Coordinates of C-alpha atoms in Angstrom, one line a residue:
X663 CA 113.5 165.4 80.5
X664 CA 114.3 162.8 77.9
X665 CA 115.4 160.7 80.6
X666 CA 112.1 161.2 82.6
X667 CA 110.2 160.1 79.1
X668 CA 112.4 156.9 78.7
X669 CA 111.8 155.8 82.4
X670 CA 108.1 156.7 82.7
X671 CA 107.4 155.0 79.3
X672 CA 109.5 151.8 80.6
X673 CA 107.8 151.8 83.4
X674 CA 104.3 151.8 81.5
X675 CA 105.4 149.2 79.3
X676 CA 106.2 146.9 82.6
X677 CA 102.8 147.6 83.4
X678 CA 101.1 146.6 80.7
X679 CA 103.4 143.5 80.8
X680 CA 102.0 142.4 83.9
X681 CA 98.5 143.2 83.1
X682 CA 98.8 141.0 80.0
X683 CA 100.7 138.4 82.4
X684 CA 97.3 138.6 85.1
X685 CA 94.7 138.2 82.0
X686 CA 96.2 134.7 81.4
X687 CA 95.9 133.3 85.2
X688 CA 94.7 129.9 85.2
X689 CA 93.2 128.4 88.0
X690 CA 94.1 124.0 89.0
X691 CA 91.7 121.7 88.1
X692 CA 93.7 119.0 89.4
X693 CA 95.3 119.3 91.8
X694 CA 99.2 118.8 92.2
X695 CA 100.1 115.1 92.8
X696 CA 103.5 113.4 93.4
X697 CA 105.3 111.4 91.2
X698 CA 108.7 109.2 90.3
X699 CA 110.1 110.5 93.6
X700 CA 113.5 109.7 94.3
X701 CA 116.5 111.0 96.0
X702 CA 117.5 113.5 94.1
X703 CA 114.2 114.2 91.8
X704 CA 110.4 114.7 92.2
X705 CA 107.7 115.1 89.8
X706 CA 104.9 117.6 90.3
X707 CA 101.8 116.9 88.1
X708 CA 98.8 118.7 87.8
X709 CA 95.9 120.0 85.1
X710 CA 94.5 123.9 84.6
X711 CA 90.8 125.2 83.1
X712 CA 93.5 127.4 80.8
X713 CA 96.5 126.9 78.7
X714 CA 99.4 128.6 80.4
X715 CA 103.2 128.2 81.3
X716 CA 103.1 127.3 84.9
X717 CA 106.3 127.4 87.5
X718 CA 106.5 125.1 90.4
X719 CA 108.3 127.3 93.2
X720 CA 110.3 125.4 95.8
X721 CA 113.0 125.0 98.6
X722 CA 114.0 123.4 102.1
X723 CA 112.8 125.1 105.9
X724 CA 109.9 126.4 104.7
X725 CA 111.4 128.8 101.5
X726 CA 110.2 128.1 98.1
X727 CA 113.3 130.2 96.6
X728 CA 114.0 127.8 93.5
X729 CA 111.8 127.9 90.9
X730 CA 110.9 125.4 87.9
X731 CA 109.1 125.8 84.7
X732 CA 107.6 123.8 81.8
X733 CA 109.3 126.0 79.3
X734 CA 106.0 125.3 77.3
X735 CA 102.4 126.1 77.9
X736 CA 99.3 124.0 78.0
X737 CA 96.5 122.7 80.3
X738 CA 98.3 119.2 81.1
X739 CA 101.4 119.4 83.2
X740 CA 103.9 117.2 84.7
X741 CA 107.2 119.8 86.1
X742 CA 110.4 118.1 87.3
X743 CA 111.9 119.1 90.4
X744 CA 116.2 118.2 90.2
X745 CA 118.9 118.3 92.3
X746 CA 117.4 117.2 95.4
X747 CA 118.3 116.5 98.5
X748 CA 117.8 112.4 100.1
X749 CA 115.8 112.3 102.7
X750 CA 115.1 116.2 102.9
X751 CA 111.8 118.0 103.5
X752 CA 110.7 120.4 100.8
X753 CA 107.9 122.9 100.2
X754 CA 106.6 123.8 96.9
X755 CA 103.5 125.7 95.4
X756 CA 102.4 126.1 92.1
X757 CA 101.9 129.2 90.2
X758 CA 99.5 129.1 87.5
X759 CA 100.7 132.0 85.3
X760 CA 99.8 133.9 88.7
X761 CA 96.9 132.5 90.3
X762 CA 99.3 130.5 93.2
X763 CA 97.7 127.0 95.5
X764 CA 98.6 126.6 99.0
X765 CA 102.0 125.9 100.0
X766 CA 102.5 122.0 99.8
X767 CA 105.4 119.9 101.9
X768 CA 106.7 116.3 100.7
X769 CA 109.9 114.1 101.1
X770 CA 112.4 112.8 99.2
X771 CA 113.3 109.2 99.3
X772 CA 116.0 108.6 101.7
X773 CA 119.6 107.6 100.6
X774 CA 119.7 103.9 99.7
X775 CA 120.4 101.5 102.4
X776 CA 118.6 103.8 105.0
X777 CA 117.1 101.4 108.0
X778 CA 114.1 102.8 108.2
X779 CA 110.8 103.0 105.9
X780 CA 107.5 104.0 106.8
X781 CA 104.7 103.6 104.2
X782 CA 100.8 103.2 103.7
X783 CA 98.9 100.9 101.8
X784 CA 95.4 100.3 100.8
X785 CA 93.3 98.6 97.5
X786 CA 90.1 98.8 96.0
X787 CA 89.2 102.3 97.0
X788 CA 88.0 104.2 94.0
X789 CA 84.8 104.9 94.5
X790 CA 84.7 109.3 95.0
X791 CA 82.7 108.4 98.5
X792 CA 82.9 109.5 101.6
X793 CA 84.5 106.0 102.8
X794 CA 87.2 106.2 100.5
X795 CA 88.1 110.1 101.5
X796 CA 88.0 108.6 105.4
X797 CA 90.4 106.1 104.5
X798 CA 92.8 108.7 102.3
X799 CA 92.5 111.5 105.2
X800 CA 93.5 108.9 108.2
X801 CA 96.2 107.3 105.8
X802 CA 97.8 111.1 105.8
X803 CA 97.7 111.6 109.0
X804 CA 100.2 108.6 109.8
X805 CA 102.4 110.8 107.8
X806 CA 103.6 108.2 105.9
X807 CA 106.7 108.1 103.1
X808 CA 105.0 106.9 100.3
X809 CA 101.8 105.2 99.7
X810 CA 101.3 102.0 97.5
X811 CA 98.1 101.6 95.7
X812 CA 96.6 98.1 94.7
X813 CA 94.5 98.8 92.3
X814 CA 91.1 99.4 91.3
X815 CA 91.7 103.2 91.7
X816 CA 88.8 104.3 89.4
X817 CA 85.3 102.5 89.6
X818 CA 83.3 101.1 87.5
X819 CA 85.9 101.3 84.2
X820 CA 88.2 103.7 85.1
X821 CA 87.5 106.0 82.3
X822 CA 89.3 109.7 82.2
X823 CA 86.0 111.3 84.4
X824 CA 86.0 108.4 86.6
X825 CA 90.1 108.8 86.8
X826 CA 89.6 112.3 87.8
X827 CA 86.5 112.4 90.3
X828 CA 87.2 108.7 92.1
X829 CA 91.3 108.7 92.3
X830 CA 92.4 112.4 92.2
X831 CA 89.8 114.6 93.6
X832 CA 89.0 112.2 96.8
X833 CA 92.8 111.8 97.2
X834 CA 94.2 114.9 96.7
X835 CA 94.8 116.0 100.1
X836 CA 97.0 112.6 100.4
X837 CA 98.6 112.6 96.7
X838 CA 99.8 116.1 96.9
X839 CA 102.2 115.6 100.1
X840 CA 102.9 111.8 100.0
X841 CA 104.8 109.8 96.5
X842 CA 101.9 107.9 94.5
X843 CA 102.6 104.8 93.3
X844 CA 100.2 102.3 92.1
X845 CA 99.3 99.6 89.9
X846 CA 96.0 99.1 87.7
X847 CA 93.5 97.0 88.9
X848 CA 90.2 94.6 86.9
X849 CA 88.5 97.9 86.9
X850 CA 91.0 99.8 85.4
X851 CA 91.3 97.3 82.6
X852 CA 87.7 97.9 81.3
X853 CA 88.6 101.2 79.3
X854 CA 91.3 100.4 76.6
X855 CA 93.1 98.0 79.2
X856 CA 93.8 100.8 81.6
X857 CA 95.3 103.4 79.0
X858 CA 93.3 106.3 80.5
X859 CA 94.9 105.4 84.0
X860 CA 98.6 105.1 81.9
X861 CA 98.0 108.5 80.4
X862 CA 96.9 110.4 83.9
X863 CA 99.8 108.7 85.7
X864 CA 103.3 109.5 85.8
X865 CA 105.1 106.1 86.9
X866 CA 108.7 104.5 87.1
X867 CA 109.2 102.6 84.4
X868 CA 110.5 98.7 83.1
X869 CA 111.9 97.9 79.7
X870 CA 109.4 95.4 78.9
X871 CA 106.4 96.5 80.6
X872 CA 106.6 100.4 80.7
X873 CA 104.8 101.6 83.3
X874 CA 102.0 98.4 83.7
X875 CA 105.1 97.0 85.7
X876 CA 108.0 98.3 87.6
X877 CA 110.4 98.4 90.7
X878 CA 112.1 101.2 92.9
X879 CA 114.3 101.5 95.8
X880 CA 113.1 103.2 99.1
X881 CA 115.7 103.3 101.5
X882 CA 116.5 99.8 102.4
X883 CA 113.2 97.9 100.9
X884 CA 112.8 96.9 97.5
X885 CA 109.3 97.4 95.8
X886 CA 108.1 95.2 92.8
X887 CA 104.8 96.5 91.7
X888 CA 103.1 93.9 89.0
X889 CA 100.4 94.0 86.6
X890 CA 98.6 90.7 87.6
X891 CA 95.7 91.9 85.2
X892 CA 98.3 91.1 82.5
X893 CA 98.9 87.8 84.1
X894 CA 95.8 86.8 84.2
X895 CA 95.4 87.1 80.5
X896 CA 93.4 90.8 80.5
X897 CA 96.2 92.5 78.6
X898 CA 96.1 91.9 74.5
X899 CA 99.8 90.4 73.6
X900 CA 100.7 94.6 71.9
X901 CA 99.9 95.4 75.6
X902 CA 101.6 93.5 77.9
X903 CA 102.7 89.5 78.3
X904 CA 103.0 87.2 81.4
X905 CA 106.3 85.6 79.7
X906 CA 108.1 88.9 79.5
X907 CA 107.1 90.2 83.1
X908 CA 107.9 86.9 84.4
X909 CA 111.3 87.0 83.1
X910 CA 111.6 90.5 84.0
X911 CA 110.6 89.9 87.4
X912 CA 113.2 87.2 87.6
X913 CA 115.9 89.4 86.6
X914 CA 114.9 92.2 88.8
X915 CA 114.8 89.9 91.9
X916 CA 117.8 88.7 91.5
X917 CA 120.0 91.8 91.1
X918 CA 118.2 93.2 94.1
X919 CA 120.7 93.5 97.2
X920 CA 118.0 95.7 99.1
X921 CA 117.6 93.1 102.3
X922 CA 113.7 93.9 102.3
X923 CA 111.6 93.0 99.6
X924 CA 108.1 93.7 99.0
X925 CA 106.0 92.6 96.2
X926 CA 102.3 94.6 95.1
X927 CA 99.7 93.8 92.7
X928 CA 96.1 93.4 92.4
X929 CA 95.0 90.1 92.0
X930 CA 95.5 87.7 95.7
X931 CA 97.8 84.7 95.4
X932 CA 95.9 83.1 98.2
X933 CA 92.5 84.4 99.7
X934 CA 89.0 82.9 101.0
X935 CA 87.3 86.1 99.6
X936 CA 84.1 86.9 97.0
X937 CA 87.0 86.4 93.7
X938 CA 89.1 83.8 95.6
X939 CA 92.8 82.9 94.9
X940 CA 94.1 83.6 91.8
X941 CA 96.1 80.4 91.1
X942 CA 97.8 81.3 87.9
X943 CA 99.7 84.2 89.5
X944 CA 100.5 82.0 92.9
X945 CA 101.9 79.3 90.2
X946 CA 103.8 81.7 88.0
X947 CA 105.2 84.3 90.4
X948 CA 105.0 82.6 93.9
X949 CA 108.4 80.2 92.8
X950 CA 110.0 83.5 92.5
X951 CA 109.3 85.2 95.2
X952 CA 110.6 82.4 97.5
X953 CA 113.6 81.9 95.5
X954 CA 114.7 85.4 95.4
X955 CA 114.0 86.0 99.3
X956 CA 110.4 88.3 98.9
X957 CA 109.3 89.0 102.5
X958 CA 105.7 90.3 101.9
X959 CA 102.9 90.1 99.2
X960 CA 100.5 92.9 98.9
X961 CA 97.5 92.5 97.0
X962 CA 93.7 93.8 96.7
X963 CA 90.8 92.8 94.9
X964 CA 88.5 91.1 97.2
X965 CA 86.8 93.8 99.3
X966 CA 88.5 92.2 102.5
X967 CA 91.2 91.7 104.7
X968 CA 92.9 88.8 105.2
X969 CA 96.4 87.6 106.4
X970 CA 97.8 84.3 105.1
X971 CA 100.2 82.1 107.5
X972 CA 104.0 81.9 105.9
X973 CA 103.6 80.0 102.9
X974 CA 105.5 78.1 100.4
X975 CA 104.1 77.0 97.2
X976 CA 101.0 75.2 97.8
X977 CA 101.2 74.9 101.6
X978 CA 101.8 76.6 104.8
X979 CA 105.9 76.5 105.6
X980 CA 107.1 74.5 108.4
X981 CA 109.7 74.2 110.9
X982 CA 112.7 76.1 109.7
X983 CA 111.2 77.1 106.2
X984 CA 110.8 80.7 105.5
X985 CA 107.4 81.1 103.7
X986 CA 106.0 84.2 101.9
X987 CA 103.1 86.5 103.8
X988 CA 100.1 87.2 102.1
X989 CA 97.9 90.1 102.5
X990 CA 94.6 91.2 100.9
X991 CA 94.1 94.9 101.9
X992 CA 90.8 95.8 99.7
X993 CA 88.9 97.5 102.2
X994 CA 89.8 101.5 100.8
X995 CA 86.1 102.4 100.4
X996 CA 84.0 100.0 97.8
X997 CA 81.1 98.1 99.4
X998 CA 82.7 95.3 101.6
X999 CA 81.9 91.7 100.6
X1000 CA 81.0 88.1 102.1
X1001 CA 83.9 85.4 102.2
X1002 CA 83.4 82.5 99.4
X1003 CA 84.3 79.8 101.8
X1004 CA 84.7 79.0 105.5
X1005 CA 88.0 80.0 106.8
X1006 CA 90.7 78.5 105.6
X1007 CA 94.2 76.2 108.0
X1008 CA 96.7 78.8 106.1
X1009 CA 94.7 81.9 106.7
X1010 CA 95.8 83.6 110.2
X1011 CA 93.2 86.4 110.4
X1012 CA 90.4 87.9 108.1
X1013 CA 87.5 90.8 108.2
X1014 CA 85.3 92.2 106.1
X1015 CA 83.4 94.1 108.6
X1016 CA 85.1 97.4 108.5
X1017 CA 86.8 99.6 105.6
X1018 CA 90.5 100.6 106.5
X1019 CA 94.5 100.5 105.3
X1020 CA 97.6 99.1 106.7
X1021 CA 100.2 100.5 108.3
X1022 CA 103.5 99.5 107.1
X1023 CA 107.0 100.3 109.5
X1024 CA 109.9 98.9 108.2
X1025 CA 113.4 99.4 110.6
X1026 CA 116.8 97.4 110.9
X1027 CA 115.2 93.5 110.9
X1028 CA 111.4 94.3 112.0
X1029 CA 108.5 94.7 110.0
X1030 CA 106.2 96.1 111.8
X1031 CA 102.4 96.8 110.1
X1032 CA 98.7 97.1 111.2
X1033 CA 95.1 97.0 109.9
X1034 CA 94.1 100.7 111.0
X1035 CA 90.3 101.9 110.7
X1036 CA 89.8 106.0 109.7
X1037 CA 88.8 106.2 113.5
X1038 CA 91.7 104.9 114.7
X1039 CA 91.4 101.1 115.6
X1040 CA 94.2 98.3 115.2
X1041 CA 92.2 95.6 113.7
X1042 CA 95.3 93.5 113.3
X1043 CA 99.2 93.9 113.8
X1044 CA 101.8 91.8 112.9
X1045 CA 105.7 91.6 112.7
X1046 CA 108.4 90.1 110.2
X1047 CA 111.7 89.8 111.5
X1048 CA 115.2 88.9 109.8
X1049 CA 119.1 88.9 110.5
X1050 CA 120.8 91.8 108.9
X1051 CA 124.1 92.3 109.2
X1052 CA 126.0 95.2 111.3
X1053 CA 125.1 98.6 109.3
X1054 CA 128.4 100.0 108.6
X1055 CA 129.3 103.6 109.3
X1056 CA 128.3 106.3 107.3
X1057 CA 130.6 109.1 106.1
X1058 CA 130.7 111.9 108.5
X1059 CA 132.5 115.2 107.9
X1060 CA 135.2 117.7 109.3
X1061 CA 134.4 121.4 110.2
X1062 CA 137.5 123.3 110.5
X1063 CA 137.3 126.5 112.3
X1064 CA 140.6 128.4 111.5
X1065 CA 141.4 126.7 107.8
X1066 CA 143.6 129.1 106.8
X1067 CA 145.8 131.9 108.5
X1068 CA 149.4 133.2 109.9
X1069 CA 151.4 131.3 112.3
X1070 CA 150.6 130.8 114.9
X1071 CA 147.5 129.2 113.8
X1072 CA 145.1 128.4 116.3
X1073 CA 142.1 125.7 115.1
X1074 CA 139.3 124.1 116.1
X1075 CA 138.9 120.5 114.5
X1076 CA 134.7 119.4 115.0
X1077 CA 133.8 115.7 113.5
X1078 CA 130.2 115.6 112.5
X1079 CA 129.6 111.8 113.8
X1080 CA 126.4 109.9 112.0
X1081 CA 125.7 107.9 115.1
X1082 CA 126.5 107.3 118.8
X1083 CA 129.1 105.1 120.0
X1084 CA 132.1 106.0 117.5
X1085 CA 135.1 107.0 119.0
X1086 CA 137.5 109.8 117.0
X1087 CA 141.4 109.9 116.6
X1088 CA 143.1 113.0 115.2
X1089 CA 146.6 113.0 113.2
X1090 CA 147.1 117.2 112.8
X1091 CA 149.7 116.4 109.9
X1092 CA 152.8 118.3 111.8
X1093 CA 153.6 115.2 114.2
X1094 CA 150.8 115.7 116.7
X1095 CA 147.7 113.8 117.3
X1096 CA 144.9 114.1 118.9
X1097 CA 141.0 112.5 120.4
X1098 CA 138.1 113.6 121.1
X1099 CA 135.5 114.7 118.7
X1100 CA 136.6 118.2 118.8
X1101 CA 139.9 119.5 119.9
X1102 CA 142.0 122.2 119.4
X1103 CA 145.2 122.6 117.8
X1104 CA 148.0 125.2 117.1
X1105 CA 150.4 124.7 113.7
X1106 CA 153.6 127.4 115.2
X1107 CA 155.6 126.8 111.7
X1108 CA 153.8 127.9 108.0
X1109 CA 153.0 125.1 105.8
X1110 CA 150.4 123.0 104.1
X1111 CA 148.9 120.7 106.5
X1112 CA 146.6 117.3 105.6
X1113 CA 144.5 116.7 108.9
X1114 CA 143.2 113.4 109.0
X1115 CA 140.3 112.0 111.1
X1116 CA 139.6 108.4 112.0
X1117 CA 136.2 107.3 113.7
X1118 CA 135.6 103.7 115.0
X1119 CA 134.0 101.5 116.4
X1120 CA 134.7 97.9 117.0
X1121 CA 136.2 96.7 113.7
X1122 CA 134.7 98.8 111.4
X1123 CA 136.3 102.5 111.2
X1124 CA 136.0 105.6 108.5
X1125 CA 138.2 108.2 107.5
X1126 CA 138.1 112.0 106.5
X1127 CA 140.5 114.8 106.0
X1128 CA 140.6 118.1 106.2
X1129 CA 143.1 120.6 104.5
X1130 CA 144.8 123.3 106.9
X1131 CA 147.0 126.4 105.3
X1132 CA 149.6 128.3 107.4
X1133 CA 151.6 131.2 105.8
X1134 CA 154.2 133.1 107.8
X1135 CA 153.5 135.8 109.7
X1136 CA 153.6 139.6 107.9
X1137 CA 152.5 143.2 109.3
X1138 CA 149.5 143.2 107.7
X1139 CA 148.3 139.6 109.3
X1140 CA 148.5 139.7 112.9
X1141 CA 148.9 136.0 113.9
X1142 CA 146.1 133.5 114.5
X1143 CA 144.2 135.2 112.2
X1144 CA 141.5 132.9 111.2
X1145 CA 138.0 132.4 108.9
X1146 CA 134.4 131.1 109.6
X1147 CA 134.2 127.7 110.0
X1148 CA 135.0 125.8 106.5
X1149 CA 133.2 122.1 106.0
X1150 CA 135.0 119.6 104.4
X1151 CA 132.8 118.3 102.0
X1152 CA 130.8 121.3 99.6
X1153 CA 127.4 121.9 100.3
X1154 CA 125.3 120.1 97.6
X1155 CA 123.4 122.1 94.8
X1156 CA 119.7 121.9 95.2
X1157 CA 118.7 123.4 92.4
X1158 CA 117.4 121.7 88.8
X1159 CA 115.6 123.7 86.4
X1160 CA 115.8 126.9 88.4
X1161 CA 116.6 130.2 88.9
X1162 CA 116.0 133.2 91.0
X1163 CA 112.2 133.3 92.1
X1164 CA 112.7 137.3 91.7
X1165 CA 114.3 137.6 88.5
X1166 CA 112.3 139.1 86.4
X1167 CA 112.5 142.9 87.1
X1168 CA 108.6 143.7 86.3
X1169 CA 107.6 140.9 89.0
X1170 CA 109.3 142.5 91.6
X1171 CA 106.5 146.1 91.4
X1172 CA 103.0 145.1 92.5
X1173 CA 100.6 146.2 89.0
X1174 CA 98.2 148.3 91.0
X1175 CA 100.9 150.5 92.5
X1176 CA 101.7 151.5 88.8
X1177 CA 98.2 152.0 87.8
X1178 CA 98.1 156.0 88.8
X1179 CA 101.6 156.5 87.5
X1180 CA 101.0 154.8 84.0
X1181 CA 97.8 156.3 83.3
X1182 CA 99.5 160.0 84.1
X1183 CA 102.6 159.6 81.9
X1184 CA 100.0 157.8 79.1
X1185 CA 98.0 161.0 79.5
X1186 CA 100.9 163.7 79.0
X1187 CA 102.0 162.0 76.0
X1188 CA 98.9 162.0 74.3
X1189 CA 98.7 165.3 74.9
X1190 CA 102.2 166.8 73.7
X1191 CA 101.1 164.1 70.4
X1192 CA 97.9 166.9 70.0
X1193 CA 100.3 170.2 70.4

C-alpha cells in the first residue's frame, strides 16, 4: 500500500510538473533565422511574445534527436548548434517551452577548399512588399548555400519595427533554411548608424570593425563583406573608420589562399545609376582588390542592374590585364529608378525595368551567375574563368570486414575512394599484396597486422591504414570468426550542447493521459486526511 501511495503521489507530482511546464508555452514572434554558419557550428535566432527557456531540437536524415538549450530564459534568443558536420544537411525545430514550429532543414558550409559554391544575392530590398517577398521566395527556390545581402535591408531608417516587418517577416521563409549574411546599407545608417540592425543580427566578426565589417570562408571562395557607409564618412570615428577597415581589408586579402574572392558592400564603385559611382570607395579599396587578386564586386544602392566591363583603376583593362567586375544588384523590391547618365564605354549591360537577384555558381575555375526575375527569366548571364591548379586527393577511408578473429582469418578490405579515376594498391602486412578497391585476404598465422592502402593517380597518391588482429585458434573460437565491418577512421560526434531529446522522465507521459489518474489518487487522499 505504501508503495501504491509513493507511486501514485509521484505520478501526480509529474503531472502537475507538466501542467506548470504547458502554462508557460510561448508562441515565435520571429521567426527562426540563420546565423554565423560554418562547418562545424550554426546559430539559430529567433524572438517569443513570452519569456521562456527554449530548446532548438536537431539531427541529420530527417531526426531531430540532439537537443540544444539557452540554459537561460527570456524573449530574445540566439541558440548555438556545435559539433557539426561540413557540408551535411540538418533539420531542426524549435520548442518554445512546448509550443513547437515546423520542422526546418539548412546546410552547413562545406569543408574548406571544396570546388563548388552556390549562392544568391540581391540589394535594396527592404521594403515588407509584395516585390520584395517575390524576389525572397524565387531566391529559395534556387536552393541556394547562402545568401549575401547588400544592404538597405530595412526602409526608410531601419529602425527595430522596420527591422522586424521589412527584413525578417518578408524573408522568413528564406532566412530560416538558407545562412544570412549581410551588410548595412544608407538606410540602415539613419537610426543610431545602423545599431538597431547590429543588435537584431548575429554576424561574423573583425577585430577592428566588429560586425560593420568582416570575412568568411565558404568552401573554396573568400567573402569580404564591407561597410562602405563607413567609408563614405556616415559612421562617427567611436563607430567605425575608413583607415582601420582599409588596413584591415589589406591584411585580410592578403592572407587569403582561397583562389576565389568576392568582395560585397553597399555603395557601387562604378555605376551610371540615380546615386552614381561612389569614387571615394573605387579610390580607396579598388587598389586592393586588384592587388590581392578580387575576382568580383558586389554592390547595391542604385535601384538597378548593371554589369561593368573588367576594370582596373580608372579604366576598362586591356589585352592581357585582369580587371575587377562590377555589379549593382539593387533591384530586391524598392521602386526601380531612371539612370543618371547615358550608358557608359565600361558598362557591359544595365536594366532597371524589372525587380530580380543574381544567381551566383561557383565550380573548379568558372563563375557562372545570372540576373533571374521571380518568374523565372535570365535577364543577363555571365562567366569568370581562371587557372586553378590540379585539386589534390582527398582522404578516403578503409572498411575492414573481419578486423579481428582466430586464424584463419578471412577479410574483406573496401577503400572508400573520394572520386573516380584513382587506382588502389594493397600491402596486407604478412608479405602479400594486393589491387583492386576491394579484395579479400586470409592471415593463416596469429599476429598484429598493419594493412596499408595506397590510392593514385598520376603523381599525386594518398595513404591509409587499417589495423588487423589474429589470435590463435581455441575451442571456444571456431576459425574465421569475424565482426561487422569496422571503419578506420571514428565516426565524428555531432552533438554540441545536447542531450537525449527524451530525457526527462515526465516528458516521455502525455499530461492528459494522467488527468483521470491524478485527480483519483488526489481525491482518496483528501479523503483518508478527513477520517
Amino acid at each position: 500500500m505504501r508503495f501504491l501511495k509513493v507511486s501514485a503521489l509521484g505520478a501526480l507530482a509529474c503531472l502537475l510538473t507538466l501542467s506548470a511546464g504547458s502554462a508557460q508555452a510561448a508562441s515565435l514572434t520571429r521567426a527562426p533565422y540563420l546565423q554565423r554558419v560554418g562547418q562545424d557550428t550554426a546559430l539559430i535566432a529567433f524572438r517569443l511574445d513570452e519569456s521562456c527557456t527554449p530548446e532548438v531540437h536537431y539531427g541529420i536524415q530527417g531526426a531531430v534527436d540532439q537537443v540544444a538549450r539557452t540554459g537561460q530564459g527570456g524573449r530574445i534568443h540566439a541558440i548555438e548548434l556545435k559539433g557539426l558536420k561540413p557540408g551535411t544537411e540538418y533539420t531542426y525545430e524549435v520548442d518554445a517551452c512546448g509550443t513547437r514550429i515546423p520542422r526546418k532543414h539548412f546546410r552547413t558550409a562545406p569543408v574548406e577548399g571544396t570546388r563548388h559554391v552556390h549562392f544568391v544575392t540581391v540589394g535594396d530590398f527592404g521594403t515588407g512588399g509584395t516585390r520584395e517577398k517575390n524576389v525572397a521566395a524565387s531566391m529559395r527556390a534556387q536552393q541556394p548555400e547562402l545568401f549575401i545581402a547588400l544592404g538597405d535591408n530595412a526602409y526608410e531608417a531601419g529602425t527595430e519595427d522596420e527591422i522586424q516587418n521589412n527584413l525578417f517577416k518578408p524573408l522568413a521563409d528564406l532566412i530560416s533554411e538558407v545562412p544570412f549574411f549581410p551588410v548595412a546599407g544608407n538606410h540602415e545608417y539613419v537610426t543610431n548608424q545602423a545599431q538597431p540592425y547590429l543588435d537584431n543580427l548575429y554576424l561574423p566578426t573583425s577585430p577592428s570593425g566588429g560586425e560593420r565589417y568582416y570575412s568568411f570562408d565558404w568552401g573554396f571562395v573568400h567573402f569580404v563583406a564591407l561597410d562602405s557607409n563607413c567609408a563614405v564618412g556616415l559612421a562617427s570615428n567611436d563607430r567605425c573608420t575608413l583607415a582601420a577597415q582599409r588596413a584591415w581589408l589589406e591584411q585580410d586579402l592578403a592572407q587569403s589562399r582561397a583562389p576565389w574572392k568576392i568582395v560585397y558592400m553597399h555603395h557601387p564603385p562604378w555605376s551610371s545609376g540615380d546615386h552614381g559611382s561612389q569614387l571615394t570607395v573605387r579610390r580607396e579599396f579598388g587598389p586592393l582588390f586588384e592587388q590581392y587578386g578580387v575576382d568580383l564586386v558586389l554592390t547595391g544602392h542604385d535601384h538597378n542592374y548593371e554589369r561593368s566591363k573588367p576594370m582596373i583603376g580608372d579604366r576598362v583593362a586591356t589585352g592581357s590585364e585582369k580587371g575587377i567586375t562590377y555589379l549593382v544588384v539593387g533591384g530586391g523590391g524598392a521602386n526601380l529608378r531612371e539612370f543618371s547618365t547615358e550608358k557608359q564605354d565600361w558598362s557591359v549591360l544595365r536594366n532597371n525595368t524589372v525587380h530580380g537577384f543574381l544567381d551566383v555558381d561557383v565550380k573548379e575555375g568558372t563563375l557562372s551567375a545570372k540576373l533571374m526575375t521571380p518568374e523565372g527569366s535570365v535577364v543577363d548571364s555571365f562567366t569568370l574563368t581562371k587557372q586553378l591548379p590540379p585539386e589534390p586527393p582527398k582522404a578516403f577511408t578503409v572498411v575492414v570486414e573481419g578486423q579481428r578473429g582466430t586464424a584463419p582469418l578471412h577479410t574483406l578490405f573496401r577503400a572508400e575512394l573520394p572520386s573516380s579515376g584513382l587506382s588502389v594498391r594493397w600491402d596486407f602486412g604478412d608479405g602479400s599484396a594486393g589491387q583492386g578497391s576491394e579484395v579479400k585476404h586470409i592471415y593463416s598465422k596469429p599476429g598484429q597486422y598493419t594493412v596499408t592502402a595506397t590510392a593514385s593517380r598520376g603523381s599525386t597518391s594518398l595513404t591509409s591504414t587499417a589495423e588487423v588482429t589474429v589470435s590463435a585458434s581455441s575451442g571456444s573460437s571456431p576459425p574465421g570468426n569475424t565482426q561487422p565491418p569496422v571503419s578506420s577512421t571514428p565516426p565524428e560526434s555531432s552533438s554540441g550542447v545536447s542531450g537525449d531529446a527524451n530525457s526527462s522522465g515526465c516528458s516521455s507521459v502525455a499530461a492528459g493521459a494522467l488527468l483521470p489518474f491524478g485527480a483519483l489518487v488526489l481525491t482518496g487522499f483528501l479523503r483518508r486526511r478527513r477520517r
